[in-house]
Every structure is written in C-alpha cells, then in structure tokens.
mmCIF file of N, CA and C in Angstrom:
data_model
loop_
_atom_site.group_PDB
_atom_site.id
_atom_site.type_symbol
_atom_site.label_atom_id
_atom_site.label_comp_id
_atom_site.label_asym_id
_atom_site.label_seq_id
_atom_site.Cartn_x
_atom_site.Cartn_y
_atom_site.Cartn_z
ATOM 1 N N UNK A 1 -101.995 11.689 48.303
ATOM 2 C CA UNK A 1 -100.697 11.402 47.752
ATOM 3 C C UNK A 1 -100.883 11.045 46.273
ATOM 4 N N UNK A 2 -100.054 11.625 45.448
ATOM 5 C CA UNK A 2 -100.170 11.402 44.008
ATOM 6 C C UNK A 2 -99.479 10.091 43.613
ATOM 7 N N UNK A 3 -99.781 9.618 42.416
ATOM 8 C CA UNK A 3 -99.123 8.413 41.907
ATOM 9 C C UNK A 3 -97.618 8.635 41.784
ATOM 10 N N UNK A 4 -97.244 9.832 41.388
ATOM 11 C CA UNK A 4 -95.822 10.152 41.264
ATOM 12 C C UNK A 4 -95.125 10.069 42.625
ATOM 13 N N UNK A 5 -95.762 10.594 43.666
ATOM 14 C CA UNK A 5 -95.178 10.527 45.010
ATOM 15 C C UNK A 5 -95.069 9.076 45.488
ATOM 16 N N UNK A 6 -96.077 8.271 45.159
ATOM 17 C CA UNK A 6 -96.039 6.849 45.521
ATOM 18 C C UNK A 6 -94.880 6.151 44.806
ATOM 19 N N UNK A 7 -94.716 6.455 43.514
ATOM 20 C CA UNK A 7 -93.605 5.868 42.755
ATOM 21 C C UNK A 7 -92.253 6.260 43.352
ATOM 22 N N UNK A 8 -92.125 7.507 43.750
ATOM 23 C CA UNK A 8 -90.874 7.969 44.360
ATOM 24 C C UNK A 8 -90.606 7.200 45.653
ATOM 25 N N UNK A 9 -91.630 7.030 46.476
ATOM 26 C CA UNK A 9 -91.457 6.307 47.734
ATOM 27 C C UNK A 9 -91.138 4.829 47.481
ATOM 28 N N UNK A 10 -91.783 4.233 46.463
ATOM 29 C CA UNK A 10 -91.505 2.832 46.136
ATOM 30 C C UNK A 10 -90.043 2.667 45.725
ATOM 31 N N UNK A 11 -89.569 3.547 44.859
ATOM 32 C CA UNK A 11 -88.180 3.467 44.419
ATOM 33 C C UNK A 11 -87.207 3.667 45.578
ATOM 34 N N UNK A 12 -87.548 4.576 46.477
ATOM 35 C CA UNK A 12 -86.709 4.808 47.659
ATOM 36 C C UNK A 12 -86.679 3.552 48.535
ATOM 37 N N UNK A 13 -87.852 2.942 48.743
ATOM 38 C CA UNK A 13 -87.941 1.727 49.548
ATOM 39 C C UNK A 13 -87.157 0.592 48.894
ATOM 40 N N UNK A 14 -87.250 0.490 47.588
ATOM 41 C CA UNK A 14 -86.531 -0.551 46.863
ATOM 42 C C UNK A 14 -85.017 -0.383 47.006
ATOM 43 N N UNK A 15 -84.552 0.864 46.838
ATOM 44 C CA UNK A 15 -83.116 1.140 46.986
ATOM 45 C C UNK A 15 -82.639 0.813 48.402
ATOM 46 N N UNK A 16 -83.413 1.238 49.396
ATOM 47 C CA UNK A 16 -83.017 0.991 50.784
ATOM 48 C C UNK A 16 -83.022 -0.493 51.100
ATOM 49 N N UNK A 17 -83.977 -1.225 50.563
ATOM 50 C CA UNK A 17 -84.038 -2.670 50.793
ATOM 51 C C UNK A 17 -82.840 -3.368 50.171
ATOM 52 N N UNK A 18 -82.474 -2.947 48.971
ATOM 53 C CA UNK A 18 -81.303 -3.531 48.311
ATOM 54 C C UNK A 18 -80.048 -3.201 49.103
ATOM 55 N N UNK A 19 -79.919 -1.954 49.516
ATOM 56 C CA UNK A 19 -78.742 -1.534 50.295
ATOM 57 C C UNK A 19 -78.637 -2.305 51.612
ATOM 58 N N UNK A 20 -79.789 -2.583 52.236
ATOM 59 C CA UNK A 20 -79.804 -3.287 53.525
ATOM 60 C C UNK A 20 -79.783 -4.804 53.363
ATOM 61 N N UNK A 21 -79.935 -5.286 52.132
ATOM 62 C CA UNK A 21 -79.994 -6.725 51.900
ATOM 63 C C UNK A 21 -81.300 -7.338 52.358
ATOM 64 N N UNK A 22 -82.339 -6.523 52.446
ATOM 65 C CA UNK A 22 -83.645 -6.983 52.919
ATOM 66 C C UNK A 22 -84.493 -7.507 51.763
ATOM 67 N N UNK A 23 -85.253 -8.548 52.049
ATOM 68 C CA UNK A 23 -86.172 -9.098 51.046
ATOM 69 C C UNK A 23 -87.568 -8.504 51.189
ATOM 70 N N UNK A 24 -87.748 -7.625 52.148
ATOM 71 C CA UNK A 24 -89.079 -7.128 52.471
ATOM 72 C C UNK A 24 -89.255 -5.663 52.110
ATOM 73 N N UNK A 25 -89.211 -5.380 50.838
ATOM 74 C CA UNK A 25 -89.370 -4.010 50.341
ATOM 75 C C UNK A 25 -90.724 -3.438 50.736
ATOM 76 N N UNK A 26 -91.752 -4.264 50.728
ATOM 77 C CA UNK A 26 -93.110 -3.772 51.002
ATOM 78 C C UNK A 26 -93.227 -3.160 52.399
ATOM 79 N N UNK A 27 -92.487 -3.716 53.366
ATOM 80 C CA UNK A 27 -92.557 -3.157 54.719
ATOM 81 C C UNK A 27 -91.885 -1.793 54.788
ATOM 82 N N UNK A 28 -90.764 -1.660 54.135
ATOM 83 C CA UNK A 28 -90.077 -0.358 54.093
ATOM 84 C C UNK A 28 -90.943 0.647 53.360
ATOM 85 N N UNK A 29 -91.578 0.196 52.272
ATOM 86 C CA UNK A 29 -92.481 1.063 51.517
ATOM 87 C C UNK A 29 -93.631 1.539 52.404
ATOM 88 N N UNK A 30 -94.220 0.623 53.149
ATOM 89 C CA UNK A 30 -95.321 0.987 54.052
ATOM 90 C C UNK A 30 -94.856 2.003 55.088
ATOM 91 N N UNK A 31 -93.654 1.829 55.615
ATOM 92 C CA UNK A 31 -93.112 2.791 56.586
ATOM 93 C C UNK A 31 -92.951 4.173 55.955
ATOM 94 N N UNK A 32 -92.429 4.212 54.733
ATOM 95 C CA UNK A 32 -92.224 5.495 54.051
ATOM 96 C C UNK A 32 -93.550 6.195 53.756
ATOM 97 N N UNK A 33 -94.547 5.427 53.325
ATOM 98 C CA UNK A 33 -95.859 6.011 53.033
ATOM 99 C C UNK A 33 -96.480 6.552 54.316
ATOM 100 N N UNK A 34 -96.411 5.771 55.389
ATOM 101 C CA UNK A 34 -96.977 6.220 56.664
ATOM 102 C C UNK A 34 -96.273 7.484 57.151
ATOM 103 N N UNK A 35 -94.953 7.517 57.022
ATOM 104 C CA UNK A 35 -94.176 8.694 57.429
ATOM 105 C C UNK A 35 -94.588 9.930 56.630
ATOM 106 N N UNK A 36 -94.741 9.758 55.317
ATOM 107 C CA UNK A 36 -95.129 10.880 54.457
ATOM 108 C C UNK A 36 -96.538 11.370 54.793
ATOM 109 N N UNK A 37 -97.445 10.458 55.045
ATOM 110 C CA UNK A 37 -98.815 10.840 55.386
ATOM 111 C C UNK A 37 -98.890 11.513 56.748
ATOM 112 N N UNK A 38 -98.123 11.009 57.708
ATOM 113 C CA UNK A 38 -98.096 11.661 59.029
ATOM 114 C C UNK A 38 -97.627 13.096 58.896
ATOM 115 N N UNK A 39 -96.564 13.307 58.132
ATOM 116 C CA UNK A 39 -96.033 14.662 57.987
ATOM 117 C C UNK A 39 -97.028 15.559 57.256
ATOM 118 N N UNK A 40 -97.709 15.017 56.248
ATOM 119 C CA UNK A 40 -98.714 15.803 55.531
ATOM 120 C C UNK A 40 -99.849 16.214 56.473
ATOM 121 N N UNK A 41 -100.281 15.293 57.314
ATOM 122 C CA UNK A 41 -101.346 15.609 58.280
ATOM 123 C C UNK A 41 -100.867 16.622 59.311
ATOM 124 N N UNK A 42 -99.646 16.463 59.784
ATOM 125 C CA UNK A 42 -99.096 17.401 60.766
ATOM 126 C C UNK A 42 -98.984 18.802 60.169
ATOM 127 N N UNK A 43 -98.642 18.887 58.892
ATOM 128 C CA UNK A 43 -98.553 20.198 58.240
ATOM 129 C C UNK A 43 -99.916 20.861 58.136
ATOM 130 N N UNK A 44 -100.969 20.077 57.939
ATOM 131 C CA UNK A 44 -102.328 20.641 57.934
ATOM 132 C C UNK A 44 -102.631 21.224 59.309
ATOM 133 N N UNK A 45 -102.308 20.483 60.355
ATOM 134 C CA UNK A 45 -102.534 20.977 61.715
ATOM 135 C C UNK A 45 -101.694 22.223 61.993
ATOM 136 N N UNK A 46 -100.441 22.234 61.521
ATOM 137 C CA UNK A 46 -99.595 23.428 61.668
ATOM 138 C C UNK A 46 -100.241 24.631 60.995
ATOM 139 N N UNK A 47 -100.774 24.418 59.818
ATOM 140 C CA UNK A 47 -101.407 25.502 59.063
ATOM 141 C C UNK A 47 -102.630 26.058 59.806
ATOM 142 N N UNK A 48 -103.426 25.157 60.361
ATOM 143 C CA UNK A 48 -104.596 25.590 61.143
ATOM 144 C C UNK A 48 -104.136 26.388 62.356
ATOM 145 N N UNK A 49 -103.109 25.897 63.037
ATOM 146 C CA UNK A 49 -102.584 26.589 64.215
ATOM 147 C C UNK A 49 -102.108 27.993 63.859
ATOM 148 N N UNK A 50 -101.324 28.090 62.791
ATOM 149 C CA UNK A 50 -100.800 29.396 62.369
ATOM 150 C C UNK A 50 -101.925 30.342 61.951
ATOM 151 N N UNK A 51 -102.907 29.812 61.240
ATOM 152 C CA UNK A 51 -104.032 30.637 60.804
ATOM 153 C C UNK A 51 -104.827 31.162 62.004
ATOM 154 N N UNK A 52 -105.110 30.287 62.955
ATOM 155 C CA UNK A 52 -105.892 30.705 64.121
ATOM 156 C C UNK A 52 -105.100 31.669 65.002
ATOM 157 N N UNK A 53 -103.781 31.499 65.054
ATOM 158 C CA UNK A 53 -102.954 32.435 65.820
ATOM 159 C C UNK A 53 -102.971 33.810 65.160
ATOM 160 N N UNK A 54 -102.895 33.842 63.824
ATOM 161 C CA UNK A 54 -102.964 35.122 63.101
ATOM 162 C C UNK A 54 -104.306 35.792 63.346
ATOM 163 N N UNK A 55 -105.375 34.993 63.356
ATOM 164 C CA UNK A 55 -106.700 35.541 63.645
ATOM 165 C C UNK A 55 -106.747 36.078 65.074
ATOM 166 N N UNK A 56 -106.236 35.325 66.022
ATOM 167 C CA UNK A 56 -106.221 35.734 67.427
ATOM 168 C C UNK A 56 -105.471 37.049 67.617
ATOM 169 N N UNK A 57 -104.350 37.188 66.920
ATOM 170 C CA UNK A 57 -103.530 38.382 67.053
ATOM 171 C C UNK A 57 -103.942 39.525 66.115
ATOM 172 N N UNK A 58 -104.848 39.240 65.179
ATOM 173 C CA UNK A 58 -105.269 40.277 64.232
ATOM 174 C C UNK A 58 -104.223 40.565 63.174
ATOM 175 N N UNK A 59 -103.457 39.554 62.814
ATOM 176 C CA UNK A 59 -102.406 39.704 61.807
ATOM 177 C C UNK A 59 -102.935 39.277 60.441
ATOM 178 N N UNK A 60 -102.287 39.769 59.368
ATOM 179 C CA UNK A 60 -102.723 39.387 58.019
ATOM 180 C C UNK A 60 -102.770 37.863 57.873
ATOM 181 N N UNK A 61 -103.750 37.364 57.192
ATOM 182 C CA UNK A 61 -104.666 38.048 56.290
ATOM 183 C C UNK A 61 -105.867 38.680 56.982
ATOM 184 N N UNK A 62 -105.868 38.675 58.294
ATOM 185 C CA UNK A 62 -106.991 39.245 59.043
ATOM 186 C C UNK A 62 -106.775 40.730 59.300
ATOM 187 N N UNK A 63 -107.861 41.420 59.581
ATOM 188 C CA UNK A 63 -107.795 42.873 59.756
ATOM 189 C C UNK A 63 -107.710 43.293 61.217
ATOM 190 N N UNK A 64 -108.034 42.364 62.113
ATOM 191 C CA UNK A 64 -108.078 42.703 63.529
ATOM 192 C C UNK A 64 -109.468 43.126 63.969
ATOM 193 N N UNK A 65 -110.407 43.177 63.027
ATOM 194 C CA UNK A 65 -111.784 43.580 63.332
ATOM 195 C C UNK A 65 -112.720 42.375 63.468
ATOM 196 N N UNK A 66 -112.207 41.174 63.271
ATOM 197 C CA UNK A 66 -113.035 39.974 63.322
ATOM 198 C C UNK A 66 -113.523 39.717 64.751
ATOM 199 N N UNK A 67 -114.676 39.126 64.876
ATOM 200 C CA UNK A 67 -115.231 38.822 66.196
ATOM 201 C C UNK A 67 -114.357 37.847 66.980
ATOM 202 N N UNK A 68 -113.656 36.976 66.253
ATOM 203 C CA UNK A 68 -112.830 35.963 66.904
ATOM 204 C C UNK A 68 -111.496 36.517 67.410
ATOM 205 N N UNK A 69 -111.189 37.748 67.066
ATOM 206 C CA UNK A 69 -109.935 38.398 67.457
ATOM 207 C C UNK A 69 -109.832 38.411 68.981
ATOM 208 N N UNK A 70 -108.704 37.977 69.510
ATOM 209 C CA UNK A 70 -108.420 37.960 70.956
ATOM 210 C C UNK A 70 -109.400 37.102 71.748
ATOM 211 N N UNK A 71 -109.995 36.123 71.085
ATOM 212 C CA UNK A 71 -110.937 35.219 71.735
ATOM 213 C C UNK A 71 -110.190 34.025 72.330
ATOM 214 N N UNK A 72 -110.563 33.651 73.547
ATOM 215 C CA UNK A 72 -109.965 32.472 74.163
ATOM 216 C C UNK A 72 -110.229 31.228 73.308
ATOM 217 N N UNK A 73 -111.383 31.179 72.671
ATOM 218 C CA UNK A 73 -111.741 30.054 71.804
ATOM 219 C C UNK A 73 -110.775 29.960 70.624
ATOM 220 N N UNK A 74 -110.482 31.099 70.010
ATOM 221 C CA UNK A 74 -109.568 31.117 68.865
ATOM 222 C C UNK A 74 -108.162 30.730 69.307
ATOM 223 N N UNK A 75 -107.730 31.238 70.441
ATOM 224 C CA UNK A 75 -106.419 30.860 70.959
ATOM 225 C C UNK A 75 -106.385 29.364 71.255
ATOM 226 N N UNK A 76 -107.473 28.844 71.793
ATOM 227 C CA UNK A 76 -107.559 27.411 72.082
ATOM 228 C C UNK A 76 -107.490 26.564 70.822
ATOM 229 N N UNK A 77 -108.134 27.035 69.747
ATOM 230 C CA UNK A 77 -108.049 26.296 68.479
ATOM 231 C C UNK A 77 -106.613 26.275 67.977
ATOM 232 N N UNK A 78 -105.913 27.382 68.102
ATOM 233 C CA UNK A 78 -104.513 27.440 67.684
ATOM 234 C C UNK A 78 -103.667 26.476 68.513
ATOM 235 N N UNK A 79 -103.830 26.539 69.823
ATOM 236 C CA UNK A 79 -103.065 25.663 70.709
ATOM 237 C C UNK A 79 -103.405 24.191 70.470
ATOM 238 N N UNK A 80 -104.687 23.908 70.282
ATOM 239 C CA UNK A 80 -105.116 22.530 70.054
ATOM 240 C C UNK A 80 -104.550 21.957 68.770
ATOM 241 N N UNK A 81 -104.539 22.760 67.718
ATOM 242 C CA UNK A 81 -103.979 22.296 66.449
ATOM 243 C C UNK A 81 -102.483 22.050 66.588
ATOM 244 N N UNK A 82 -101.812 22.878 67.369
ATOM 245 C CA UNK A 82 -100.374 22.699 67.606
ATOM 246 C C UNK A 82 -100.109 21.392 68.352
ATOM 247 N N UNK A 83 -100.950 21.104 69.337
ATOM 248 C CA UNK A 83 -100.820 19.852 70.085
ATOM 249 C C UNK A 83 -101.072 18.659 69.161
ATOM 250 N N UNK A 84 -102.066 18.779 68.299
ATOM 251 C CA UNK A 84 -102.353 17.696 67.361
ATOM 252 C C UNK A 84 -101.180 17.447 66.416
ATOM 253 N N UNK A 85 -100.586 18.508 65.902
ATOM 254 C CA UNK A 85 -99.436 18.361 65.002
ATOM 255 C C UNK A 85 -98.303 17.619 65.704
ATOM 256 N N UNK A 86 -98.038 17.966 66.948
ATOM 257 C CA UNK A 86 -96.974 17.302 67.711
ATOM 258 C C UNK A 86 -97.332 15.833 67.947
ATOM 259 N N UNK A 87 -98.590 15.551 68.256
ATOM 260 C CA UNK A 87 -99.004 14.180 68.501
ATOM 261 C C UNK A 87 -98.925 13.329 67.234
ATOM 262 N N UNK A 88 -99.271 13.911 66.111
ATOM 263 C CA UNK A 88 -99.178 13.198 64.833
ATOM 264 C C UNK A 88 -97.730 12.850 64.544
ATOM 265 N N UNK A 89 -96.847 13.811 64.704
ATOM 266 C CA UNK A 89 -95.423 13.547 64.458
ATOM 267 C C UNK A 89 -94.867 12.510 65.443
ATOM 268 N N UNK A 90 -95.327 12.544 66.676
ATOM 269 C CA UNK A 90 -94.831 11.614 67.692
ATOM 270 C C UNK A 90 -95.214 10.166 67.382
ATOM 271 N N UNK A 91 -96.280 9.962 66.638
ATOM 272 C CA UNK A 91 -96.673 8.593 66.279
ATOM 273 C C UNK A 91 -95.559 7.878 65.517
ATOM 274 N N UNK A 92 -94.756 8.619 64.781
ATOM 275 C CA UNK A 92 -93.660 8.015 64.045
ATOM 276 C C UNK A 92 -92.460 7.686 64.906
ATOM 277 N N UNK A 93 -92.438 8.201 66.124
ATOM 278 C CA UNK A 93 -91.294 8.008 67.007
ATOM 279 C C UNK A 93 -91.452 6.785 67.907
ATOM 280 N N UNK A 94 -92.683 6.276 68.045
ATOM 281 C CA UNK A 94 -92.926 5.131 68.918
ATOM 282 C C UNK A 94 -92.921 3.840 68.101
ATOM 283 N N UNK A 95 -92.181 2.887 68.589
ATOM 284 C CA UNK A 95 -92.124 1.577 67.908
ATOM 285 C C UNK A 95 -92.067 0.475 68.902
#
C-alpha cells in the first residue's frame, strides 16, 4: 500500500468518524486498511486462479502446448486459488 493510499484511507476514516460522532478514528482507519489489504490479497488469488484456468484450458496467453495443459494439478491450483480468494474476502464478513 502506498503512502498516498494510506492518506486516502486516513481521510476517509476521519470523515466517517466525524460523521458518526466517534472519537476513535484510529479504529475505523485500522478497519479500512485491513479491508483494503484483504481485497488486494484476494485479487492476487483471483489472478492466480484465472491464470491457472487459462493454462488448464490452453487459452491465451498460453498456446495449449504446455505440459500443464488439461492437468488435474493445474485445475486444482486454479480451484485452490479461487477458494483462497473467497476465504480472504470472508474474513471481513465475520465479526
């Protein structure tokens, strides 16, 4: 996360705290940072899933000639990354 992104989240947390009448901006800020990081991690997992699915199916950027093409292992990596992305996002739903 860049300093600019942190500043944006801090300002958002500050505005929300003022709007809510809360004295605890730091807690809202921590929630926003955690939410942003969870989504960033989930997007990495989504990307891995999509890449491995393209490899499994022989779709671009792959040629279909790769050894991993139509491999149960490659399909499993795609499915596993998809499960991880869902689990990462679900962490934000439990309180």
